[in-house]
Short mmCIF file of C-alpha atoms and ligand atoms in Angstrom, two decimals:
data_model
loop_
_atom_site.label_atom_id
_atom_site.label_comp_id
_atom_site.label_asym_id
_atom_site.label_seq_id
_atom_site.Cartn_x
_atom_site.Cartn_y
_atom_site.Cartn_z
CA MET A 20 40.53 16.76 36.81
CA ASN A 21 44.17 16.47 35.79
CA LYS A 22 46.42 19.44 36.52
CA ASP A 23 47.80 19.33 32.98
CA PHE A 24 46.47 19.03 29.43
CA LEU A 25 49.14 17.00 27.64
CA THR A 26 46.80 14.78 25.64
CA LEU A 27 43.08 14.83 25.04
CA LEU A 28 42.70 11.83 27.35
CA ASP A 29 43.70 14.04 30.27
CA PHE A 30 39.98 14.86 30.04
CA SER A 31 37.02 12.61 30.65
CA SER A 32 34.22 12.64 28.14
CA GLU A 33 32.17 14.73 30.56
CA GLU A 34 34.95 17.31 31.00
CA MET A 35 35.33 17.57 27.24
CA HIS A 36 31.61 18.24 26.82
CA THR A 37 31.66 20.82 29.64
CA LEU A 38 34.55 22.57 27.92
CA LEU A 39 32.78 22.62 24.55
CA GLN A 40 29.66 24.04 26.15
CA ARG A 41 31.69 26.75 27.89
CA ALA A 42 33.59 27.58 24.70
CA SER A 43 30.35 28.18 22.84
CA GLU A 44 29.09 30.42 25.67
CA LEU A 45 32.32 32.41 25.44
CA LYS A 46 31.97 32.60 21.66
CA SER A 47 28.42 33.91 21.97
CA GLY A 48 29.83 36.80 24.01
CA LYS A 49 27.59 36.25 27.02
CA GLU A 50 30.52 36.41 29.41
CA SER A 51 32.73 38.91 27.64
CA ALA A 52 33.26 41.10 30.71
CA SER A 53 34.58 38.36 32.98
CA CYS A 54 38.33 38.30 33.67
CA PRO A 55 38.82 35.24 35.87
CA LEU A 56 42.61 35.18 35.43
CA ILE A 57 43.30 38.76 36.41
CA GLY A 58 46.83 39.32 37.73
CA LYS A 59 48.13 35.96 36.51
CA SER A 60 50.99 35.18 34.11
CA ILE A 61 51.05 32.33 31.58
CA GLY A 62 54.27 31.36 29.78
CA LEU A 63 54.17 30.38 26.11
CA LEU A 64 57.33 28.35 25.38
CA PHE A 65 57.70 27.63 21.66
CA ASP A 66 60.36 25.41 20.07
CA LYS A 67 58.54 25.46 16.70
CA THR A 68 56.86 28.16 14.63
CA SER A 69 53.17 28.96 15.04
CA THR A 70 50.50 31.36 13.84
CA ARG A 71 47.20 30.12 15.30
CA THR A 72 48.33 28.52 18.55
CA ARG A 73 50.54 31.38 19.61
CA ILE A 74 48.20 34.24 18.68
CA SER A 75 45.00 32.57 19.88
CA PHE A 76 46.54 31.74 23.26
CA GLN A 77 48.09 35.16 23.60
CA THR A 78 44.80 36.90 22.77
CA GLY A 79 42.70 34.54 24.89
CA ILE A 80 44.97 34.98 27.91
CA TYR A 81 44.66 38.75 27.57
CA GLN A 82 40.87 38.51 27.26
CA LEU A 83 40.73 36.48 30.49
CA GLY A 84 42.66 39.19 32.34
CA ALA A 85 46.11 37.55 32.53
CA GLN A 86 49.35 38.37 30.75
CA ALA A 87 51.04 36.01 28.29
CA ILE A 88 54.82 35.82 28.20
CA TYR A 89 55.93 34.41 24.84
CA ILE A 90 59.40 32.90 24.76
CA ASN A 91 61.15 31.29 21.83
CA THR A 92 63.05 28.56 23.66
CA LYS A 93 66.20 29.44 21.68
CA ASP A 94 66.30 32.60 23.82
CA MET A 95 66.13 30.65 27.07
CA GLN A 96 68.93 28.96 28.98
CA LEU A 97 67.22 25.71 27.95
CA GLY A 98 68.83 26.30 24.58
CA ARG A 99 72.27 26.29 26.28
CA GLY A 100 71.70 23.09 28.19
CA GLU A 101 69.77 24.03 31.34
CA THR A 102 67.62 21.02 32.14
CA VAL A 103 63.88 20.84 31.56
CA GLU A 104 63.47 19.85 35.22
CA ASP A 105 65.27 22.94 36.58
CA THR A 106 63.45 25.15 34.11
CA ALA A 107 60.09 23.74 35.25
CA ARG A 108 60.85 24.22 38.95
CA VAL A 109 61.93 27.83 38.44
CA LEU A 110 59.09 28.83 36.08
CA ALA A 111 56.56 27.44 38.56
CA ARG A 112 57.71 30.13 41.03
CA TYR A 113 56.80 32.92 38.58
CA LEU A 114 53.97 31.66 36.40
CA HIS A 115 50.47 30.25 36.87
CA GLY A 116 50.58 28.03 33.80
CA ILE A 117 52.71 27.06 30.81
CA VAL A 118 51.73 26.40 27.20
CA ILE A 119 54.53 24.60 25.37
CA ARG A 120 55.09 23.60 21.75
CA THR A 121 58.00 21.24 21.26
CA TYR A 122 59.27 18.11 19.51
CA ALA A 123 59.45 15.07 21.81
CA HIS A 124 56.32 14.41 23.82
CA SER A 125 58.54 13.24 26.68
CA THR A 126 59.78 16.83 27.07
CA ILE A 127 56.37 18.12 28.09
CA GLU A 128 55.83 15.12 30.34
CA LYS A 129 59.09 15.99 32.11
CA LEU A 130 58.08 19.64 32.32
CA ALA A 131 54.66 18.77 33.76
CA GLU A 132 56.15 16.35 36.31
CA ASN A 133 58.44 19.03 37.66
CA ALA A 134 56.23 22.11 37.45
CA GLY A 135 53.63 22.42 40.16
CA ILE A 136 51.55 24.51 37.75
CA PRO A 137 49.35 23.41 34.82
CA VAL A 138 51.15 22.56 31.59
CA ILE A 139 49.22 22.70 28.31
CA ASN A 140 50.37 20.94 25.14
CA GLY A 141 50.51 23.44 22.27
CA LEU A 142 51.69 20.60 19.95
CA THR A 143 54.30 17.87 20.15
CA ASP A 144 55.39 15.37 17.53
CA LEU A 145 52.83 12.96 19.03
CA HIS A 146 49.77 15.02 19.99
CA HIS A 147 47.92 18.25 19.19
CA PRO A 148 45.09 18.19 21.74
CA CYS A 149 44.21 21.91 21.60
CA GLN A 150 43.56 21.47 17.89
CA ALA A 151 41.20 18.56 18.57
CA LEU A 152 39.18 20.72 21.00
CA ALA A 153 38.59 23.33 18.29
CA ASP A 154 37.86 20.58 15.75
CA ALA A 155 35.20 19.06 18.00
CA MET A 156 33.62 22.47 18.60
CA THR A 157 33.50 23.14 14.86
CA ILE A 158 31.89 19.79 14.06
CA MET A 159 29.34 20.34 16.82
CA GLU A 160 28.48 23.77 15.38
CA LYS A 161 28.19 22.55 11.80
CA LYS A 162 26.63 19.12 12.32
CA GLY A 163 24.74 19.64 15.61
CA GLN A 164 26.31 16.61 17.25
CA LEU A 165 29.54 14.65 17.57
CA LYS A 166 28.30 11.15 18.26
CA ASP A 167 28.10 9.04 15.09
CA VAL A 168 29.35 11.83 12.84
CA ARG A 169 31.54 10.13 10.22
CA LEU A 170 34.90 11.87 9.93
CA ALA A 171 37.29 10.79 7.18
CA TYR A 172 40.89 11.82 7.86
CA ILE A 173 43.04 11.61 4.74
CA GLY A 174 46.84 11.67 4.91
CA ASP A 175 49.58 11.36 7.48
CA GLY A 176 48.96 9.53 10.77
CA ASN A 177 50.57 12.39 12.65
CA ASN A 178 50.00 14.42 15.84
CA VAL A 179 46.72 15.86 14.53
CA ALA A 180 45.46 12.39 13.59
CA ASN A 181 46.47 10.97 16.98
CA SER A 182 44.50 13.64 18.84
CA LEU A 183 41.47 13.10 16.58
CA ILE A 184 41.62 9.40 17.48
CA GLU A 185 41.47 10.33 21.15
CA ALA A 186 38.60 12.72 20.35
CA ALA A 187 36.70 9.78 18.84
CA LEU A 188 36.86 8.00 22.19
CA LEU A 189 35.62 11.01 24.18
CA THR A 190 32.88 12.10 21.79
CA GLY A 191 31.61 9.06 19.85
CA LEU A 192 32.86 10.39 16.50
CA ASP A 193 33.06 7.64 13.87
CA LEU A 194 36.58 8.08 12.51
CA VAL A 195 37.98 6.50 9.35
CA ILE A 196 41.62 7.21 8.55
CA ALA A 197 43.16 6.69 5.11
CA CYS A 198 46.94 6.72 5.20
CA PRO A 199 49.77 5.03 3.33
CA ARG A 200 51.17 1.89 4.93
CA GLY A 201 53.93 2.82 7.37
CA TYR A 202 52.42 6.25 8.04
CA ASP A 203 49.70 5.08 10.40
CA PRO A 204 48.83 6.87 13.61
CA ASP A 205 50.55 5.89 16.84
CA ARG A 206 49.89 2.22 17.65
CA LYS A 207 49.61 2.66 21.42
CA ILE A 208 47.10 5.49 21.06
CA MET A 209 45.03 3.36 18.66
CA GLU A 210 45.08 0.38 21.02
CA ARG A 211 44.02 2.46 24.00
CA VAL A 212 41.16 4.08 22.12
CA LEU A 213 39.94 0.82 20.57
CA SER A 214 40.05 -0.97 23.92
CA GLY A 215 38.04 1.89 25.43
CA GLY A 216 35.31 1.45 22.81
CA GLY A 217 36.31 4.24 20.37
CA ARG A 218 35.19 3.85 16.75
CA VAL A 219 38.32 4.20 14.62
CA ARG A 220 39.21 2.33 11.43
CA ILE A 221 42.29 2.56 9.24
CA VAL A 222 42.02 1.96 5.50
CA SER A 223 44.55 2.51 2.74
CA GLU A 224 42.30 4.00 0.02
CA PRO A 225 41.07 7.59 0.41
CA GLU A 226 37.97 6.73 -1.70
CA GLU A 227 36.97 4.09 0.82
CA ALA A 228 37.40 6.47 3.76
CA VAL A 229 35.28 9.29 2.34
CA ARG A 230 32.27 7.16 1.43
CA ASP A 231 29.32 8.44 3.55
CA ALA A 232 31.60 10.90 5.32
CA ASP A 233 30.08 13.96 7.00
CA VAL A 234 33.49 15.54 7.49
CA LEU A 235 36.69 15.37 5.42
CA TYR A 236 39.86 16.35 7.25
CA THR A 237 43.48 16.58 6.21
CA ASP A 238 46.80 17.99 7.40
CA THR A 239 50.20 18.56 5.89
CA TRP A 240 52.17 15.59 4.58
CA ILE A 241 55.31 17.09 6.10
CA SER A 242 55.09 18.08 9.74
CA MET A 243 57.49 20.43 11.50
CA GLY A 244 60.74 18.57 12.05
CA GLN A 245 60.32 16.34 8.96
CA GLU A 246 61.74 18.83 6.46
CA ARG A 247 64.44 16.41 5.34
CA GLU A 248 61.77 13.96 4.11
CA VAL A 249 59.99 16.39 1.79
CA GLU A 250 60.62 14.74 -1.57
CA ARG A 251 60.01 11.19 -0.35
CA ARG A 252 56.80 12.15 1.44
CA LYS A 253 55.42 14.10 -1.53
CA LYS A 254 55.68 10.93 -3.65
CA ILE A 255 54.22 8.60 -1.02
CA PHE A 256 51.27 10.85 -0.21
CA ALA A 257 50.45 11.96 -3.77
CA LYS A 258 47.11 10.14 -3.91
CA TYR A 259 46.08 11.29 -0.40
CA GLN A 260 44.87 14.67 -1.59
CA ILE A 261 41.47 16.18 -0.86
CA ASN A 262 40.37 17.41 -4.26
CA GLN A 263 36.98 17.95 -5.88
CA LYS A 264 36.83 14.38 -7.17
CA LEU A 265 37.38 12.92 -3.70
CA LEU A 266 34.99 15.40 -2.10
CA SER A 267 32.26 14.39 -4.59
CA LEU A 268 32.32 10.86 -3.11
CA ALA A 269 31.39 12.08 0.37
CA ARG A 270 27.90 13.11 1.52
CA PRO A 271 26.66 16.14 -0.43
CA ASP A 272 26.57 18.22 2.77
CA ALA A 273 30.04 17.14 3.92
CA ILE A 274 32.27 19.82 5.41
CA VAL A 275 36.02 20.10 4.83
CA MET A 276 38.44 20.71 7.68
CA HIS A 277 42.17 21.38 7.95
CA CYS A 278 44.09 22.43 11.05
CA LEU A 279 46.16 24.84 8.89
CA PRO A 280 48.68 25.86 7.71
CA ALA A 281 47.61 24.29 4.39
CA HIS A 282 50.02 23.34 1.65
CA ARG A 283 47.75 24.17 -1.22
CA GLY A 284 48.16 21.87 -4.19
CA GLU A 285 49.57 19.13 -1.95
CA GLU A 286 47.21 17.65 0.68
CA ILE A 287 44.32 19.89 -0.46
CA THR A 288 43.48 21.81 -3.62
CA ASP A 289 42.63 25.52 -3.78
CA GLU A 290 39.26 24.62 -5.24
CA VAL A 291 38.30 22.56 -2.17
CA ILE A 292 39.81 24.70 0.58
CA ASP A 293 38.17 27.80 -0.88
CA SER A 294 34.83 26.09 -1.53
CA PRO A 295 31.63 26.77 0.43
CA GLN A 296 32.04 23.32 2.03
CA SER A 297 35.30 24.38 3.68
CA VAL A 298 35.06 25.48 7.33
CA VAL A 299 38.78 25.97 7.97
CA ILE A 300 38.56 29.60 9.05
CA ASP A 301 35.76 28.94 11.55
CA GLN A 302 37.85 26.01 12.77
CA ALA A 303 40.84 28.31 13.30
CA GLU A 304 38.63 30.84 15.14
CA ASN A 305 37.46 28.12 17.50
CA ARG A 306 41.01 27.66 18.75
CA LEU A 307 40.49 30.93 20.63
CA HIS A 308 37.20 29.99 22.30
CA THR A 309 38.13 26.42 23.26
CA GLN A 310 41.50 27.50 24.68
CA LYS A 311 39.87 30.22 26.78
CA ALA A 312 37.52 27.58 28.20
CA LEU A 313 40.54 25.33 28.80
CA LEU A 314 42.47 28.06 30.63
CA GLU A 315 39.44 28.82 32.80
CA MET A 316 39.19 25.15 33.76
CA LEU A 317 42.89 24.59 34.50
CA ILE A 318 44.42 27.80 35.81
CA LYS A 319 43.73 28.41 39.48
N1 CP B 410 46.88 24.57 13.63
C1 CP B 410 47.94 25.11 14.27
O1 CP B 410 48.36 24.65 15.35
O2 CP B 410 48.48 26.18 13.66
P1 CP B 410 49.84 26.93 14.04
O3 CP B 410 50.97 26.01 13.73
O4 CP B 410 49.82 28.15 13.20
O5 CP B 410 49.81 27.24 15.51
N1 NVA B 411 51.11 18.13 11.76
C1 NVA B 411 51.49 19.52 11.68
C2 NVA B 411 50.49 20.37 12.39
C3 NVA B 411 50.74 21.85 12.31
C4 NVA B 411 49.74 22.64 13.06
C5 NVA B 411 52.87 19.70 12.28
O1 NVA B 411 53.17 19.09 13.31
O2 NVA B 411 53.67 20.45 11.70
#
């Protein structure tokens, strides 16, 4: 097993299934008394805001017996020019693991190369693998399987979409992505997944993507760091909205997912996100269980 979890493909398909199994055991409460990480310290280094990732990691770390040290990177010497490499080497002398949320994916690669301790990706511009773990757990719970489940992702080919593409390779999900031209997911990630036998298709029309879909999924049109593109993106993505009309074209028992935070009235309507078909709160809960399973697997 890799020391780090920078992308979903740091896991094999088998490791991913083991993690999902363990996460559901943890969720069922069977092992609530076990504190495998007692006495350990995990750093949470955040360059961007967060509700779910920060709080679910912090709570999960506590539940496993360790302490979480949350640091906004603006308060670190990193913010005044200390290098990522020096920071990694020093933190490895204090901590047993690092969760980091940042912009460039290369930053966490540099951190992981220089830290002898596990580094977990809490979101970069390119990947959001912890989100994909919770997504897979949620689909498994609601649909009973992952293989051949048709997931229609509507919207921006961003970090969340990239990690779902990697999830398709590990789990056999049948992924159809509808995005505007020029806003496709990362080309290299697509190529790697397709050459490995993953089932992923890109279409331009949301209506085409949702036909026969078991799961509809969307994310914000404007990711953190893209705030200057708000007006342009709102125009380009206008027809990539999950609304009741689009939902009615999917299978009648389709579920609706969103990594949250949602921009209600933009990528998803109130009516849909608050409907009985929406599973977004269960999905957010599963961040906690999957990340606890992840920490158990990685932190020694
Ligand atoms: N889905 C997710 O990562 O949410 P936060 O930005 O609140 O952590
Ligand atoms: N794509 C979004 C996900 C937020 C959890 C972003 O990067 O801002």
